Short mmCIF file of C-alpha atoms in Angstrom, two decimals:
data_model
loop_
_atom_site.label_atom_id
_atom_site.label_comp_id
_atom_site.label_asym_id
_atom_site.label_seq_id
_atom_site.Cartn_x
_atom_site.Cartn_y
_atom_site.Cartn_z
CA MET A 89 -11.71 27.92 0.58
CA SER A 90 -13.43 26.80 3.80
CA ASP A 91 -12.59 25.03 7.04
CA THR A 92 -15.52 22.69 6.40
CA THR A 93 -15.65 19.84 3.91
CA THR A 94 -18.72 18.00 2.63
CA ILE A 95 -18.77 14.36 1.61
CA VAL A 96 -21.91 13.13 -0.15
CA LEU A 97 -23.02 9.53 0.49
CA PRO A 98 -25.69 7.27 -1.06
CA SER A 99 -29.08 7.86 0.55
CA LYS A 100 -30.72 4.68 -0.74
CA GLY A 101 -30.06 1.61 -2.82
CA ALA A 102 -27.53 -1.20 -2.58
CA LEU A 103 -24.67 1.06 -1.48
CA ALA A 104 -26.44 3.02 1.26
CA GLU A 105 -26.13 0.76 4.31
CA PRO A 106 -22.80 -0.84 3.26
CA THR A 107 -21.29 2.65 2.97
CA LEU A 108 -22.28 3.53 6.54
CA SER A 109 -20.93 0.17 7.74
CA PHE A 110 -17.68 0.67 5.85
CA LEU A 111 -17.11 4.12 7.31
CA LYS A 112 -17.96 2.89 10.81
CA GLY A 113 -15.42 0.09 10.40
CA CYS A 114 -12.82 2.70 9.45
CA GLY A 115 -13.47 4.71 12.61
CA LEU A 116 -15.44 7.26 10.60
CA LYS A 117 -18.92 6.67 12.00
CA VAL A 118 -21.57 8.93 10.48
CA TRP A 119 -23.72 10.91 12.89
CA LYS A 120 -27.19 11.58 11.55
CA PRO A 121 -29.48 13.53 13.88
CA ASN A 122 -32.67 12.30 12.23
CA PRO A 123 -33.23 9.33 9.86
CA ARG A 124 -35.32 11.58 7.58
CA GLN A 125 -32.67 14.27 7.30
CA TYR A 126 -30.30 14.43 4.35
CA THR A 127 -27.40 15.89 6.32
CA GLY A 128 -25.07 14.64 9.00
CA ALA A 129 -21.44 14.70 10.11
CA ILE A 130 -18.41 12.52 10.75
CA PRO A 131 -17.36 13.71 14.23
CA SER A 132 -13.99 11.94 14.23
CA ILE A 133 -12.71 14.49 11.67
CA ASP A 134 -13.36 18.09 12.61
CA GLY A 135 -15.37 20.00 10.02
CA LEU A 136 -16.34 16.97 7.91
CA ASN A 137 -20.03 17.25 7.03
CA VAL A 138 -22.20 14.68 5.28
CA MET A 139 -24.88 15.04 2.61
CA PHE A 140 -27.07 12.14 1.45
CA GLN A 141 -28.10 11.79 -2.21
CA ARG A 142 -28.94 9.13 -4.78
CA VAL A 143 -25.86 7.37 -6.19
CA LYS A 144 -26.19 9.22 -9.50
CA ASP A 145 -26.58 12.56 -7.76
CA VAL A 146 -23.44 11.88 -5.71
CA VAL A 147 -21.48 12.30 -8.94
CA TYR A 148 -23.37 15.45 -9.93
CA LYS A 149 -22.88 17.10 -6.51
CA VAL A 150 -19.15 16.45 -6.53
CA ALA A 151 -18.77 17.49 -10.17
CA ASP A 152 -20.47 20.86 -9.64
CA GLY A 153 -18.60 21.55 -6.40
CA THR A 154 -21.60 21.35 -4.06
CA ALA A 155 -19.61 18.67 -2.22
CA GLU A 156 -15.86 18.18 -2.29
CA LEU A 157 -15.93 14.40 -1.78
CA GLY A 158 -18.31 11.51 -2.44
CA ILE A 159 -18.73 7.76 -2.29
CA THR A 160 -20.63 6.03 -5.08
CA GLY A 161 -20.27 3.19 -7.58
CA LEU A 162 -17.44 3.24 -10.10
CA ASP A 163 -19.98 2.36 -12.81
CA VAL A 164 -21.93 5.53 -11.97
CA VAL A 165 -18.76 7.63 -12.18
CA TYR A 166 -17.92 6.24 -15.61
CA GLU A 167 -21.46 6.82 -16.84
CA TYR A 168 -22.18 10.28 -15.42
CA GLY A 169 -18.82 11.77 -14.41
CA ASP A 170 -16.82 14.43 -16.22
CA GLU A 171 -13.40 16.05 -16.11
CA ASN A 172 -14.25 17.68 -12.76
CA ILE A 173 -14.20 14.26 -11.07
CA ILE A 174 -11.05 12.60 -9.72
CA VAL A 175 -11.32 9.00 -8.56
CA ILE A 176 -9.33 9.08 -5.33
CA HIS A 177 -9.81 5.46 -4.27
CA PRO A 178 -11.18 3.16 -7.01
CA ASP A 179 -11.97 0.15 -4.80
CA LEU A 180 -13.34 0.37 -1.26
CA GLU A 181 -13.89 -3.41 -1.37
CA TYR A 182 -17.68 -3.53 -1.21
CA GLY A 183 -20.57 -3.09 -3.63
CA HIS A 184 -18.98 -5.32 -6.27
CA CYS A 185 -20.93 -5.79 -9.50
CA ARG A 186 -20.40 -6.01 -13.26
CA LEU A 187 -21.78 -4.00 -16.15
CA LEU A 188 -22.18 -6.47 -18.99
CA VAL A 189 -23.87 -7.52 -22.20
CA ALA A 190 -26.53 -10.25 -22.02
CA VAL A 191 -28.48 -11.93 -24.83
CA PRO A 192 -31.47 -14.31 -24.93
CA GLU A 193 -30.67 -17.92 -24.03
CA ALA A 194 -32.34 -18.90 -27.31
CA TRP A 195 -29.36 -17.42 -29.14
CA VAL A 196 -27.47 -20.67 -28.66
CA ASP A 197 -24.79 -19.89 -31.24
CA VAL A 198 -23.98 -16.47 -29.81
CA GLU A 199 -20.98 -16.75 -27.49
CA SER A 200 -18.90 -13.63 -28.14
CA MET A 201 -19.07 -9.97 -29.08
CA ILE A 202 -17.99 -10.96 -32.60
CA ASP A 203 -21.17 -13.03 -32.86
CA ILE A 204 -23.21 -9.99 -31.76
CA ALA A 205 -21.44 -7.88 -34.38
CA ASP A 206 -22.48 -10.43 -37.01
CA ILE A 207 -26.09 -10.29 -35.82
CA ALA A 208 -26.09 -6.48 -35.96
CA HIS A 209 -24.78 -6.68 -39.53
CA ASP A 210 -27.39 -9.28 -40.53
CA LEU A 211 -30.24 -7.23 -39.04
CA ARG A 212 -29.08 -4.24 -41.03
CA GLU A 213 -28.78 -6.21 -44.25
CA THR A 214 -31.91 -8.37 -44.03
CA GLN A 215 -34.40 -6.42 -41.91
CA HIS A 216 -33.09 -2.91 -42.52
CA ARG A 217 -33.02 -2.08 -38.83
CA ASN A 218 -30.51 -1.62 -36.03
CA LEU A 219 -29.72 -3.98 -33.18
CA ARG A 220 -31.81 -2.75 -30.23
CA VAL A 221 -29.99 -2.51 -26.90
CA ALA A 222 -31.91 -1.90 -23.66
CA THR A 223 -29.90 -0.07 -20.99
CA THR A 224 -29.72 2.84 -18.59
CA TYR A 225 -25.95 3.00 -19.13
CA THR A 226 -26.13 4.71 -22.51
CA ARG A 227 -22.67 6.30 -22.51
CA SER A 228 -20.86 3.16 -21.38
CA ALA A 229 -22.85 0.91 -23.72
CA ARG A 230 -22.31 3.16 -26.75
CA GLN A 231 -18.57 3.43 -26.18
CA PHE A 232 -18.15 -0.31 -25.61
CA LEU A 233 -20.17 -1.36 -28.65
CA HIS A 234 -18.23 1.01 -30.89
CA GLU A 235 -14.98 -0.43 -29.51
CA GLN A 236 -16.24 -3.90 -30.46
CA GLY A 237 -16.86 -2.79 -34.05
CA ILE A 238 -20.64 -2.66 -33.63
CA HIS A 239 -22.03 0.53 -35.15
CA HIS A 240 -25.54 -0.32 -36.34
CA PHE A 241 -27.42 -0.27 -33.03
CA SER A 242 -30.08 1.76 -31.25
CA LEU A 243 -30.06 2.32 -27.49
CA VAL A 244 -33.44 1.80 -25.84
CA ARG A 245 -33.65 3.56 -22.50
CA ALA A 246 -35.29 1.44 -19.84
CA ASP A 247 -35.51 2.48 -16.21
CA GLY A 248 -37.03 -0.73 -14.91
CA ALA A 249 -37.15 -4.43 -15.72
CA ILE A 250 -34.37 -4.08 -18.26
CA GLU A 251 -33.81 -7.85 -18.31
CA ALA A 252 -37.37 -8.35 -19.51
CA ALA A 253 -36.90 -6.16 -22.59
CA PRO A 254 -36.04 -9.00 -25.03
CA THR A 255 -38.99 -11.09 -23.81
CA LEU A 256 -41.33 -8.12 -24.12
CA GLY A 257 -40.03 -7.49 -27.63
CA TYR A 258 -38.76 -3.93 -27.43
CA ALA A 259 -35.05 -4.83 -27.39
CA ASP A 260 -32.80 -7.58 -28.74
CA ILE A 261 -30.10 -7.56 -26.07
CA VAL A 262 -29.43 -5.77 -22.78
CA VAL A 263 -26.53 -3.96 -21.13
CA ASP A 264 -27.10 -4.02 -17.39
CA LEU A 265 -25.52 -4.18 -13.97
CA THR A 266 -25.48 -7.47 -12.05
CA GLN A 267 -24.02 -8.72 -8.79
CA THR A 268 -24.66 -12.45 -9.02
CA GLY A 269 -26.23 -12.92 -12.45
CA THR A 270 -29.38 -14.42 -10.90
CA THR A 271 -31.81 -11.86 -12.36
CA ILE A 272 -30.25 -12.29 -15.79
CA ARG A 273 -30.67 -16.07 -15.67
CA GLU A 274 -34.21 -15.81 -14.29
CA ASN A 275 -35.16 -13.74 -17.35
CA ARG A 276 -33.72 -16.38 -19.69
CA LEU A 277 -30.72 -14.34 -20.65
CA LYS A 278 -27.06 -15.33 -20.72
CA GLU A 279 -23.90 -13.33 -20.20
CA ILE A 280 -21.42 -12.90 -23.03
CA PRO A 281 -17.97 -13.91 -21.69
CA ASP A 282 -16.11 -11.06 -23.39
CA GLY A 283 -19.01 -8.65 -22.90
CA VAL A 284 -18.06 -7.34 -19.46
CA ILE A 285 -17.86 -3.58 -19.88
CA LEU A 286 -16.77 -2.76 -16.34
CA SER A 287 -16.11 -4.46 -13.02
CA SER A 288 -17.43 -1.98 -10.51
CA GLN A 289 -17.43 -1.38 -6.76
CA ALA A 290 -17.77 1.48 -4.31
CA CYS A 291 -15.20 4.23 -4.80
CA LEU A 292 -14.19 7.55 -3.28
CA ILE A 293 -14.27 10.56 -5.60
CA GLY A 294 -13.33 14.22 -5.29
CA ASN A 295 -13.87 17.54 -7.01
CA ARG A 296 -10.80 18.36 -9.09
CA THR A 297 -10.82 22.12 -8.46
CA ALA A 298 -11.23 21.74 -4.72
CA LEU A 299 -8.48 19.13 -4.49
CA LEU A 300 -6.08 21.40 -6.35
CA ASN A 301 -6.84 24.54 -4.34
CA ASP A 302 -8.04 23.73 -0.82
CA PRO A 303 -5.34 22.74 1.72
CA HIS A 304 -7.97 22.22 4.45
CA LEU A 305 -9.65 19.62 2.26
CA ILE A 306 -6.34 17.88 1.57
CA GLU A 307 -5.57 17.58 5.29
CA LYS A 308 -9.01 16.12 6.07
CA LEU A 309 -8.65 13.78 3.13
CA ARG A 310 -5.23 12.66 4.35
CA LEU A 311 -6.76 11.67 7.69
CA MET A 312 -9.61 9.86 5.94
CA LEU A 313 -7.30 7.91 3.65
CA GLU A 314 -4.95 7.00 6.50
CA THR A 315 -7.73 5.25 8.39
CA MET A 316 -9.41 3.83 5.25
CA ASP A 317 -6.18 2.28 4.01
CA ALA A 318 -5.34 0.99 7.49
CA SER A 319 -8.77 -0.62 7.80
CA LEU A 320 -8.70 -2.18 4.33
CA LEU A 321 -5.18 -3.51 4.92
CA GLY A 322 -6.06 -4.76 8.39
CA ARG A 323 -8.83 -6.95 7.01
CA ARG A 324 -6.21 -9.03 5.19
CA TYR A 325 -4.32 -10.03 8.33
CA PHE A 326 -4.68 -11.99 11.55
CA ASN A 327 -2.80 -11.62 14.81
CA VAL A 328 -1.56 -15.03 15.93
CA ILE A 329 -0.17 -15.63 19.42
CA ALA A 330 1.34 -18.94 20.52
CA ASN A 331 3.23 -20.10 23.61
CA ILE A 332 6.36 -22.09 22.70
CA PRO A 333 8.81 -23.74 25.14
CA GLY A 334 12.54 -23.16 24.70
CA GLU A 335 15.81 -22.17 26.29
CA SER A 336 15.97 -18.64 24.91
CA ALA A 337 14.22 -16.09 22.72
CA ASP A 338 16.91 -16.56 20.08
CA GLU A 339 16.19 -20.28 19.92
CA ILE A 340 12.46 -19.63 19.47
CA ALA A 341 13.13 -16.96 16.86
CA GLU A 342 15.26 -19.35 14.85
CA LYS A 343 12.50 -21.98 14.86
CA VAL A 344 9.71 -19.56 13.96
CA THR A 345 11.55 -17.70 11.19
CA GLN A 346 12.46 -20.88 9.34
CA ASN A 347 9.03 -20.59 7.73
CA PRO A 348 8.42 -17.31 5.80
CA ILE A 349 4.72 -17.42 6.69
CA THR A 350 5.41 -16.87 10.38
CA THR A 351 7.73 -13.92 9.89
CA GLY A 352 4.53 -11.92 9.31
CA LEU A 353 4.47 -8.23 8.49
CA GLN A 354 7.57 -7.69 10.58
CA GLY A 355 8.63 -9.97 13.33
CA PRO A 356 7.96 -12.18 15.11
CA THR A 357 7.70 -10.54 18.52
CA ILE A 358 8.90 -12.84 21.30
CA ALA A 359 8.53 -12.30 25.04
CA PRO A 360 9.04 -14.55 28.08
CA VAL A 361 6.00 -16.05 29.79
CA TYR A 362 6.20 -15.70 33.54
CA GLY A 363 4.75 -18.12 36.07
CA ALA A 364 5.40 -21.42 34.27
CA GLU A 365 7.08 -23.76 36.78
CA ASP A 366 7.98 -26.76 34.62
CA ARG A 367 10.09 -25.04 31.94
CA GLN A 368 10.74 -21.74 30.21
CA TRP A 369 7.99 -20.60 27.82
CA PHE A 370 7.93 -17.75 25.35
CA SER A 371 4.94 -15.93 23.83
CA VAL A 372 5.30 -15.51 20.07
CA THR A 373 3.21 -12.94 18.20
CA VAL A 374 3.05 -12.82 14.41
CA ILE A 375 0.76 -10.99 11.98
CA VAL A 376 -0.07 -13.24 9.00
CA ARG A 377 -2.16 -12.98 5.86
CA ASP A 378 -5.72 -14.25 6.25
CA ARG A 379 -5.26 -16.92 3.60
CA GLN A 380 -2.19 -18.23 5.45
CA LEU A 381 -3.79 -18.43 8.90
CA LEU A 382 -4.23 -22.19 9.09
CA SER A 383 -0.78 -22.85 7.65
CA ALA A 384 0.76 -20.52 10.23
CA VAL A 385 -1.10 -22.20 13.09
CA GLU A 386 0.00 -25.65 11.89
CA TYR A 387 3.62 -24.57 11.65
CA LEU A 388 3.63 -22.95 15.11
CA ARG A 389 2.22 -26.20 16.51
CA SER A 390 4.93 -28.17 14.73
CA VAL A 391 7.66 -26.24 16.60
CA GLY A 392 5.98 -26.70 19.97
CA GLY A 393 3.35 -24.00 19.87
CA ASN A 394 0.55 -24.33 22.39
CA GLN A 395 -2.57 -22.35 23.30
CA VAL A 396 -2.60 -20.64 19.89
CA VAL A 397 -4.86 -17.59 19.75
CA ALA A 398 -5.85 -15.85 16.50
CA TYR A 399 -7.94 -12.73 16.04
CA PRO A 400 -8.63 -10.34 13.15
CA THR A 401 -6.52 -7.22 12.76
CA GLU A 402 -8.70 -4.11 12.59
CA PHE A 403 -6.12 -1.59 11.41
CA VAL A 404 -2.63 -1.75 9.94
CA PHE A 405 -1.13 1.73 9.67
CA MET A 406 1.88 1.78 7.38
CA GLU A 407 4.41 4.61 7.20
CA GLN A 408 2.00 6.58 5.02
CA SER A 409 -1.25 6.02 3.16
CA GLU A 410 -0.44 4.66 -0.30
CA THR A 411 -3.69 6.08 -1.64
CA PHE A 412 -2.80 9.55 -0.38
CA GLU A 413 0.65 9.27 -1.96
CA ARG A 414 -0.93 8.39 -5.32
CA LEU A 415 -3.34 11.30 -5.01
CA GLN A 416 -0.48 13.71 -4.35
CA GLU A 417 1.28 12.46 -7.48
CA THR A 418 -1.92 12.89 -9.50
CA LEU A 419 -2.49 16.43 -8.24
CA ALA A 420 1.15 17.37 -8.88
CA ALA A 421 0.77 16.21 -12.47
CA LEU A 422 -2.38 18.32 -12.87
CA SER A 423 -0.92 21.47 -11.33
#
């Protein structure tokens, strides 16, 4: 047990810069003394050190206890993780991608995993060989194909240009990660609609043994999850302020609360505006969902709202972090 905690972050690749940006947005800015160094710190939480590794090695370092915490892709956790890994937060809302099955566009009649199962059977019966699947995600691919009733296949490891494998002739289909599907289409492949193995994104993971036995780690993690949850929740809301004329705060409240949208998280908050000579004005503040912003503005205008100001909400701290509550329940079940 130690007063210090290490979190390992991606050093390169698609998750590297977004992870630093995410943590900065959560008030957890990473201090790195030298761009070439593989260590750093998060000064806002005392004793929280940072190690930088490849996304795959993030999982290994957390699993073997070198680091107590890590941020990597959920797809990497499923592929390389073990029972020593606990997924603390499964979706940090960036780094979204899909692990899926893709086949050559020329296979015009192949539209489902059942069709692929039929092809695997035909290859076995007529050509006496297995369906060849190019992938770096061997564990995930094997498990998924077996679940789909496909058993006569061979996994072809490919560390680069996986999408080109069918064209080059050393594989029949591919299992690969994609964000937009552009690379798949450019290589004359098509996605199989029911062939999505996993929808992935950045996630926060922890070492099971450390989480169960280190109270210092739990306290640091509580602080981390408080600000992470508050930041993620805050992104979904806008602060809206409008000046509305009326005789009293009660009158304004009655008008505003007639529409559920403008009741916001809890409110509205109403205060008198001083200095207006023509009539009494009140400032109304509501916190509304981002997708309801325009509707809220229109409604506030309809009840006399003027000079409406809207700005993003950076943090919304609830009574307690929901993620931390779930983690406590998980750890209690494991104890």
